[in-house]
CSV table of C-alpha atoms in Angstrom, one decimal:
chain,number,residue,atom,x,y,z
A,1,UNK,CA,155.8,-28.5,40.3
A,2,UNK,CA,155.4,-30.0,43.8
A,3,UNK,CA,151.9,-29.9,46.0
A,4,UNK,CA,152.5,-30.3,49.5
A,5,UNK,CA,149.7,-30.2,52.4
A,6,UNK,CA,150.3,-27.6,55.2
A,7,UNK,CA,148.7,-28.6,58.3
A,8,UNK,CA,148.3,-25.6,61.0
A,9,UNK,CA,146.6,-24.6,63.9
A,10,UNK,CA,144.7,-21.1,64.2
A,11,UNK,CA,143.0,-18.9,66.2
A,12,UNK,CA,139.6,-17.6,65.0
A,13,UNK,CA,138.9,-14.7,67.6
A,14,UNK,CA,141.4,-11.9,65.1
A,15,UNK,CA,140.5,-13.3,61.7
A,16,UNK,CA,137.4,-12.8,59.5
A,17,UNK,CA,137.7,-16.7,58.6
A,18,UNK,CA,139.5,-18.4,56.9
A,19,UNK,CA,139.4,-17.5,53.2
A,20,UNK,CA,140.7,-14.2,51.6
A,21,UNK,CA,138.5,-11.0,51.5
A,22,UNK,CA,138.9,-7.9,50.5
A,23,UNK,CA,140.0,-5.1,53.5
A,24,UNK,CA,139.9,-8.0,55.7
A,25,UNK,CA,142.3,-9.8,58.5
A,26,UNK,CA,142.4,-13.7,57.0
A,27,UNK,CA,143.8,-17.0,57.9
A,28,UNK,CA,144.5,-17.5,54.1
A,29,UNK,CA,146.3,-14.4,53.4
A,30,UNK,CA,148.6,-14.5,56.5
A,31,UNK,CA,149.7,-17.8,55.5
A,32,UNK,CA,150.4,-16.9,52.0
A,33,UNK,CA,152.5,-14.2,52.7
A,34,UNK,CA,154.6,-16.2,55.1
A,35,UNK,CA,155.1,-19.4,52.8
A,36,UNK,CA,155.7,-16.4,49.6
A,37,UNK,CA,158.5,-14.9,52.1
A,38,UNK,CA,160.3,-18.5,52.8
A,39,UNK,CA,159.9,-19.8,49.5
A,40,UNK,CA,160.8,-16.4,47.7
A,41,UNK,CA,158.2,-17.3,45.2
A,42,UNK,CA,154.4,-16.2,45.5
A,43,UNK,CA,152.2,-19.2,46.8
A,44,UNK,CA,148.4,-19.7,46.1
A,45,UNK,CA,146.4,-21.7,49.2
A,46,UNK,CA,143.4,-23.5,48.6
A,47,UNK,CA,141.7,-24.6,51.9
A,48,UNK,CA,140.4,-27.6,53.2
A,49,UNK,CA,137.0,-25.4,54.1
A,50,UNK,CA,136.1,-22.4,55.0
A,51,UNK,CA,135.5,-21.3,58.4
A,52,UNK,CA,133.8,-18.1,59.2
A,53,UNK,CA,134.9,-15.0,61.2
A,54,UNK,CA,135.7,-15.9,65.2
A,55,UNK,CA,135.7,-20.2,64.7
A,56,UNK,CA,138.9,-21.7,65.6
A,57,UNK,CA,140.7,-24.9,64.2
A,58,UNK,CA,143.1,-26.9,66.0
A,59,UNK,CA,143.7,-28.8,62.2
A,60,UNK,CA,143.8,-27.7,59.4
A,61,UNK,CA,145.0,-28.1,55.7
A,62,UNK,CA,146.1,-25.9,52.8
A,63,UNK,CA,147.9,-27.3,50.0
A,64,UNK,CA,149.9,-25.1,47.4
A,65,UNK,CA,152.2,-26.1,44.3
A,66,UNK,CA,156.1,-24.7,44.1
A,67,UNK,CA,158.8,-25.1,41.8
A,68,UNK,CA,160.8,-26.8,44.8
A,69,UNK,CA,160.8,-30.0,44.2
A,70,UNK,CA,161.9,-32.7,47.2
A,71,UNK,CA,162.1,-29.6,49.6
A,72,UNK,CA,162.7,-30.9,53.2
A,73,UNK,CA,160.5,-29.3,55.6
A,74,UNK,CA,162.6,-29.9,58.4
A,75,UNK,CA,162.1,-28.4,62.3
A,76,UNK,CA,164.5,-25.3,61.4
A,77,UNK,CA,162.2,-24.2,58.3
A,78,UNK,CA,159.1,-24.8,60.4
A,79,UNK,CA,160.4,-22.7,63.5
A,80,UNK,CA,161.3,-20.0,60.4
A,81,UNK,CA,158.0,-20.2,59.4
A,82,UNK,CA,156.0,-20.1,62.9
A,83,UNK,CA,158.5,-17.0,63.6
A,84,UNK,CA,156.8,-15.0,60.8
A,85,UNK,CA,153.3,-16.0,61.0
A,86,UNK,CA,151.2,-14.1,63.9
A,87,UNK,CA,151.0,-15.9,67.1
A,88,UNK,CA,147.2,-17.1,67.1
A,89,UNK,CA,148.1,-19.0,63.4
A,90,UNK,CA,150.7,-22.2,64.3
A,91,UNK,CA,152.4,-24.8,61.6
A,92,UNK,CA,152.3,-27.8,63.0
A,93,UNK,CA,154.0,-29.9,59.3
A,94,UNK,CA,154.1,-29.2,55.9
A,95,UNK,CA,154.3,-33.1,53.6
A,96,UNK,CA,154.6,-33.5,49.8
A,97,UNK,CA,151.4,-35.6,48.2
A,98,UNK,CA,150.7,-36.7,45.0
A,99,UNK,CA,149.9,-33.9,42.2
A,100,UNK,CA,145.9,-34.4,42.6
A,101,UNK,CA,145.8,-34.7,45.8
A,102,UNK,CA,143.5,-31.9,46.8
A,103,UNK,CA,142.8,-30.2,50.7
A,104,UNK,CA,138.8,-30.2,50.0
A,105,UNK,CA,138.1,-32.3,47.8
A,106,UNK,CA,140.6,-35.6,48.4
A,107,UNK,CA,139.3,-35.2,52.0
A,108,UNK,CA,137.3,-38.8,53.3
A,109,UNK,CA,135.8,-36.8,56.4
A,110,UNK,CA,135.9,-33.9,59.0
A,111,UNK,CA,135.0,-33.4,62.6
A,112,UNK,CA,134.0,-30.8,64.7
A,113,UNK,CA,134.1,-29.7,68.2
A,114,UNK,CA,131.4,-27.7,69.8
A,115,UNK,CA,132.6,-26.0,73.1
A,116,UNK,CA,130.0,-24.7,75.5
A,117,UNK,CA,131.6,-23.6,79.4
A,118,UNK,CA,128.8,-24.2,82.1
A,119,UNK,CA,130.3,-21.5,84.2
A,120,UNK,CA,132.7,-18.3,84.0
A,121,UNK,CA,136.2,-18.8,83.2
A,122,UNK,CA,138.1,-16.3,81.7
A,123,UNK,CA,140.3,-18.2,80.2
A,124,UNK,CA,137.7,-19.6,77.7
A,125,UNK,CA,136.1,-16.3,76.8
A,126,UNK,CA,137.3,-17.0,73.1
A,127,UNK,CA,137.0,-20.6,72.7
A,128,UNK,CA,133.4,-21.6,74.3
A,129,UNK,CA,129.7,-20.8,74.8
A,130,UNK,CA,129.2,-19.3,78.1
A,131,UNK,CA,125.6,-21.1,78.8
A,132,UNK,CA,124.6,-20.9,82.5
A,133,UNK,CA,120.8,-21.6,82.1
A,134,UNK,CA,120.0,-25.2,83.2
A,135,UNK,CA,120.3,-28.0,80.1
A,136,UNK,CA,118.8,-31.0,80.1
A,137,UNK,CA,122.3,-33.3,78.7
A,138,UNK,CA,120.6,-36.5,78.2
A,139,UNK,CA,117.9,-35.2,75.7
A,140,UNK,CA,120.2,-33.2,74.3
A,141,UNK,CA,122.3,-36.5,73.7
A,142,UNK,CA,119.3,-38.5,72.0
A,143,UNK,CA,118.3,-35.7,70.2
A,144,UNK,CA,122.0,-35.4,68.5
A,145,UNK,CA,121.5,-39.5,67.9
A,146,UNK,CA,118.8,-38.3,65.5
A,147,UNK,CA,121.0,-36.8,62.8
A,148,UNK,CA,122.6,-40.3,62.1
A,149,UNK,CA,119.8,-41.9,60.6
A,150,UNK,CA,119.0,-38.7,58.5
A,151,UNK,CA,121.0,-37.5,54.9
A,152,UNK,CA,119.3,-33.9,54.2
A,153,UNK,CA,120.1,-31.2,56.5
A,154,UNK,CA,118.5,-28.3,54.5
A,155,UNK,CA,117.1,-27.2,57.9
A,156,UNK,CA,120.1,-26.6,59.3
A,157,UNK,CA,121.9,-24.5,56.2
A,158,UNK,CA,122.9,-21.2,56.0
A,159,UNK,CA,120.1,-19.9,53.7
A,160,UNK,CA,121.4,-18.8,50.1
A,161,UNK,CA,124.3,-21.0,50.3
A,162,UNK,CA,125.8,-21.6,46.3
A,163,UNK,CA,125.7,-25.5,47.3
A,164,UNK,CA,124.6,-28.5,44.5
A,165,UNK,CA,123.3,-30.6,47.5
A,166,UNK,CA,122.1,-30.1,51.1
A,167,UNK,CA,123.2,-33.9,51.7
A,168,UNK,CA,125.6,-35.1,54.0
A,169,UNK,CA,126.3,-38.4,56.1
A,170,UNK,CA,126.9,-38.1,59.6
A,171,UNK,CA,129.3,-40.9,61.1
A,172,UNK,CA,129.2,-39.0,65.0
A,173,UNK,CA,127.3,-36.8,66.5
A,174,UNK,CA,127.4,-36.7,70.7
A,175,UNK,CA,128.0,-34.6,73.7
A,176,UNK,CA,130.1,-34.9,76.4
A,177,UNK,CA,130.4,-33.2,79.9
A,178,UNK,CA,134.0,-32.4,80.3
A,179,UNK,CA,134.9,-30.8,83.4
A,180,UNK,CA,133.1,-27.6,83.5
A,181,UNK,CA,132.3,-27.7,79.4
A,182,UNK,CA,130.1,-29.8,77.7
A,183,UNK,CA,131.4,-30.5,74.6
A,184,UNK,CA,129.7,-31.7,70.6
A,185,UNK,CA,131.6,-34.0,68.5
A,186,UNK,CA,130.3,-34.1,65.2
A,187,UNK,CA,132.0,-35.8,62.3
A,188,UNK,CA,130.9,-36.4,58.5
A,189,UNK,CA,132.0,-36.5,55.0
A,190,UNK,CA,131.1,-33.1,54.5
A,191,UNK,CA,129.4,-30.2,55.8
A,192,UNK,CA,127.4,-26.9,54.9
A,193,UNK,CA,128.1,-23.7,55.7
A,194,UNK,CA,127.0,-22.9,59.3
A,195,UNK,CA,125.6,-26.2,60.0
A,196,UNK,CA,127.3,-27.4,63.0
A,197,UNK,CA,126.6,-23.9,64.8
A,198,UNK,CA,122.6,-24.5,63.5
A,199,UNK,CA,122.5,-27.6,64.9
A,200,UNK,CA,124.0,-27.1,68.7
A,201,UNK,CA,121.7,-23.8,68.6
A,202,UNK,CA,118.5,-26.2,68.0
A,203,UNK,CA,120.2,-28.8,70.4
A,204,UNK,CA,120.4,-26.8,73.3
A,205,UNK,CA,116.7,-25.2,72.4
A,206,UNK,CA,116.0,-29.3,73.1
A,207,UNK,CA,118.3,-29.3,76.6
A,208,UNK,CA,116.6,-26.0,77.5
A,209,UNK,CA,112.9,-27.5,77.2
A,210,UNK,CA,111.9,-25.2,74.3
A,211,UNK,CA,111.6,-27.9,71.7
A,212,UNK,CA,111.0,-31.6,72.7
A,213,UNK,CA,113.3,-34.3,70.8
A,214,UNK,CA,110.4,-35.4,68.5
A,215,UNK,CA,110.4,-31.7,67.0
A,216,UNK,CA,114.2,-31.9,66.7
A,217,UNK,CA,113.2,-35.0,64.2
A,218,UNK,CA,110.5,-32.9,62.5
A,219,UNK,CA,113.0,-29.9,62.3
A,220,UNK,CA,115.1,-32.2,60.4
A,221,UNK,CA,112.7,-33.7,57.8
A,222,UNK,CA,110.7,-30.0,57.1
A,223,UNK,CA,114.1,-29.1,55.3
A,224,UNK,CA,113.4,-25.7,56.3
A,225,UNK,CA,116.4,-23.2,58.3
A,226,UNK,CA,113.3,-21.2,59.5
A,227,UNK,CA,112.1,-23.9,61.6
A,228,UNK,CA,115.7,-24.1,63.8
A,229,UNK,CA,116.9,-22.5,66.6
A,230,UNK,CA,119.5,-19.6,66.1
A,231,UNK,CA,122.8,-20.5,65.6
A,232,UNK,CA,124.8,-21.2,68.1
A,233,UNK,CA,128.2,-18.4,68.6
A,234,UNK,CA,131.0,-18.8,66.6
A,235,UNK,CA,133.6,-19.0,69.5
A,236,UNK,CA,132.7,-22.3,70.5
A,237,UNK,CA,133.3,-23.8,67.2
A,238,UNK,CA,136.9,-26.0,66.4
A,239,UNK,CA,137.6,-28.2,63.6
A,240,UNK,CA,139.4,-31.0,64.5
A,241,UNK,CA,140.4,-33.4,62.4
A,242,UNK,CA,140.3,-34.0,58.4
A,243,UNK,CA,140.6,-37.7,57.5
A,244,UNK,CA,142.6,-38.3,53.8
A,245,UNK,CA,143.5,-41.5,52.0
A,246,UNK,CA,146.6,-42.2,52.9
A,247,UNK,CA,148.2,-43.2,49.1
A,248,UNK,CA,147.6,-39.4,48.7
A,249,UNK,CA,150.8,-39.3,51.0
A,250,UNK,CA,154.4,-39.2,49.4
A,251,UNK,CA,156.8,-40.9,51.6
C-alpha cells in the first residue's frame, strides 16, 4: 500500500463540512467518490480537520492508502479528477509520503483567515462577514496580541467538545485592513472546534466598544465559553495553510 496527501481547495457555502454525515452534502464524501471512480478501487479519506457547515478552505489535506504503488499524478489525472468533482471542491496535487505520515496528526501547524467586508459587495456574500457598524481596528489589534502569551483557550471552545486538552499555542494572531475587508490571521499548532469563529466574535465585541481589551484578557483566563461573545458566521472563515515536516515527503 501507498499513502499519498491530496491537497484541494473547497467551497464551504453547499457542504455541511467537511467530514461525512449521514443524509448530508460533504466535502469528504465528494472526494471519495471521485478518487474510488479514478482509482477503480474504494478510497477511505482521513482529514486534516474538520471544518463545519458554510467555512471555506483554500488548503486542504486528505491522505488515503491504495494498492497503486509509484502512481504518477500527473496534470492529465488531475484535470480527470477536477472534471468529476463538483465545481466549488478543486485538486490542486496529490504527493506520495511516507507510510505514517498522517493529514492531522503529522501536521506542525495551521492558519486561519477571518474575512469580514466593511461594505456591500455581492461578490463576497459567501466568503465574508458583512459588518457595517463602526470598529475600533487598533484595539481590536492589541486585543488579538493577547492570545500569544496565553495556552488555555477553554473560553473560546465549542462547549461539549470530546477534546483531552483545551491547550493550544498561538504563533500569530493579527488583523489587517485589506481594501474594503479587514482580515484575521491566526495560526497555531492546533485548534478547537469553533475557536477561531469564538474568538473574532469576542474581538469585534472589543472593536465595537462592548468589552474593553482588559476583559478580552479576563475572558481568556475565566476558561469559561459563557463569558465570550457569539461566534462570529461561518462564511468568513478559510483555512489557509497546514505546515508538515518535510521528510514526511517522498521525492
Amino acid at each position: 500500500m501507498q499513502r499519498y496527501f491530496v491537497e484541494l481547495a473547497y467551497l464551504g457555502t453547499n457542504y455541511c463540512g467537511w467530514q461525512i454525515q449521514p443524509n448530508a452534502n460533504t466535502v469528504q464524501a465528494e472526494l471519495e467518490k471521485a478518487l474510488s471512480t479514478i482509482l477503480r478501487h474504494e478510497v477511505s479519506t482521513l482529514g486534516a480537520g474538520r471544518t463545519d457547515t458554510g467555512v471555506h478552505a483554500s488548503f486542504f489535506v486528505a491522505h488515503f492508502d491504495s494498492q497503486m504503488i509509484n502512481l504518477q499524478w500527473d496534470q492529465k489525472l488531475l484535470v480527470s479528477l477536477n472534471e468529476i468533482l463538483p465545481r466549488d471542491i478543486a485538486i490542486k496535487e496529490i504527493v506520495a509520503v511516507t507510510p505514517d505520515a498522517h493529514a492531522r496528526f503529522s501536521a506542525l501547524s495551521r492558519t486561519y483567515e477571518y474575512h469580514i467586508s466593511r461594505y456591500k459587495n455581492p461578490f463576497s456574500v459567501e466568503t465574508a462577514w458583512l459588518y457595517k457598524a463602526p470598529l475600533d481596528v487598533d484595539a481590536m489589534k492589541r486585543a488579538a496580541s493577547k492570545l500569544l502569551t496565553y495556552t488555555d483557550f477553554t473560553s473560546f471552545s465549542k462547549l461539549g467538545s470530546d477534546v483531552k486538552t483545551n491547550n493550544c499555542r498561538v504563533y500569530t494572531a493579527m488583523w489587517e485592513v485589506q481594501e474594503q475587508e479587514l482580515v484575521f490571521t491566526i495560526r497555531a499548532d492546533r485548534f478547537l472546534r469553533n475557536m477561531v469563529r469564538a474568538i473574532v466574535g469576542t474581538l469585534v465585541d472589543v472593536g465595537r466598544g462592548k468589552i474593553a481589551e482588559a476583559d478580552f484578557v479576563k475572558i481568556i483566563e475565566a476558561k469559561d465559553r459563557s463569558l465570550a461573545g457569539t461566534s462570529a458566521p461561518a462564511e468568513g472563515l478559510f483555512l489557509t495553510s497546514i505546515e508538515y515536516p518535510v521528510n514526511i515527503f517522498i521525492e
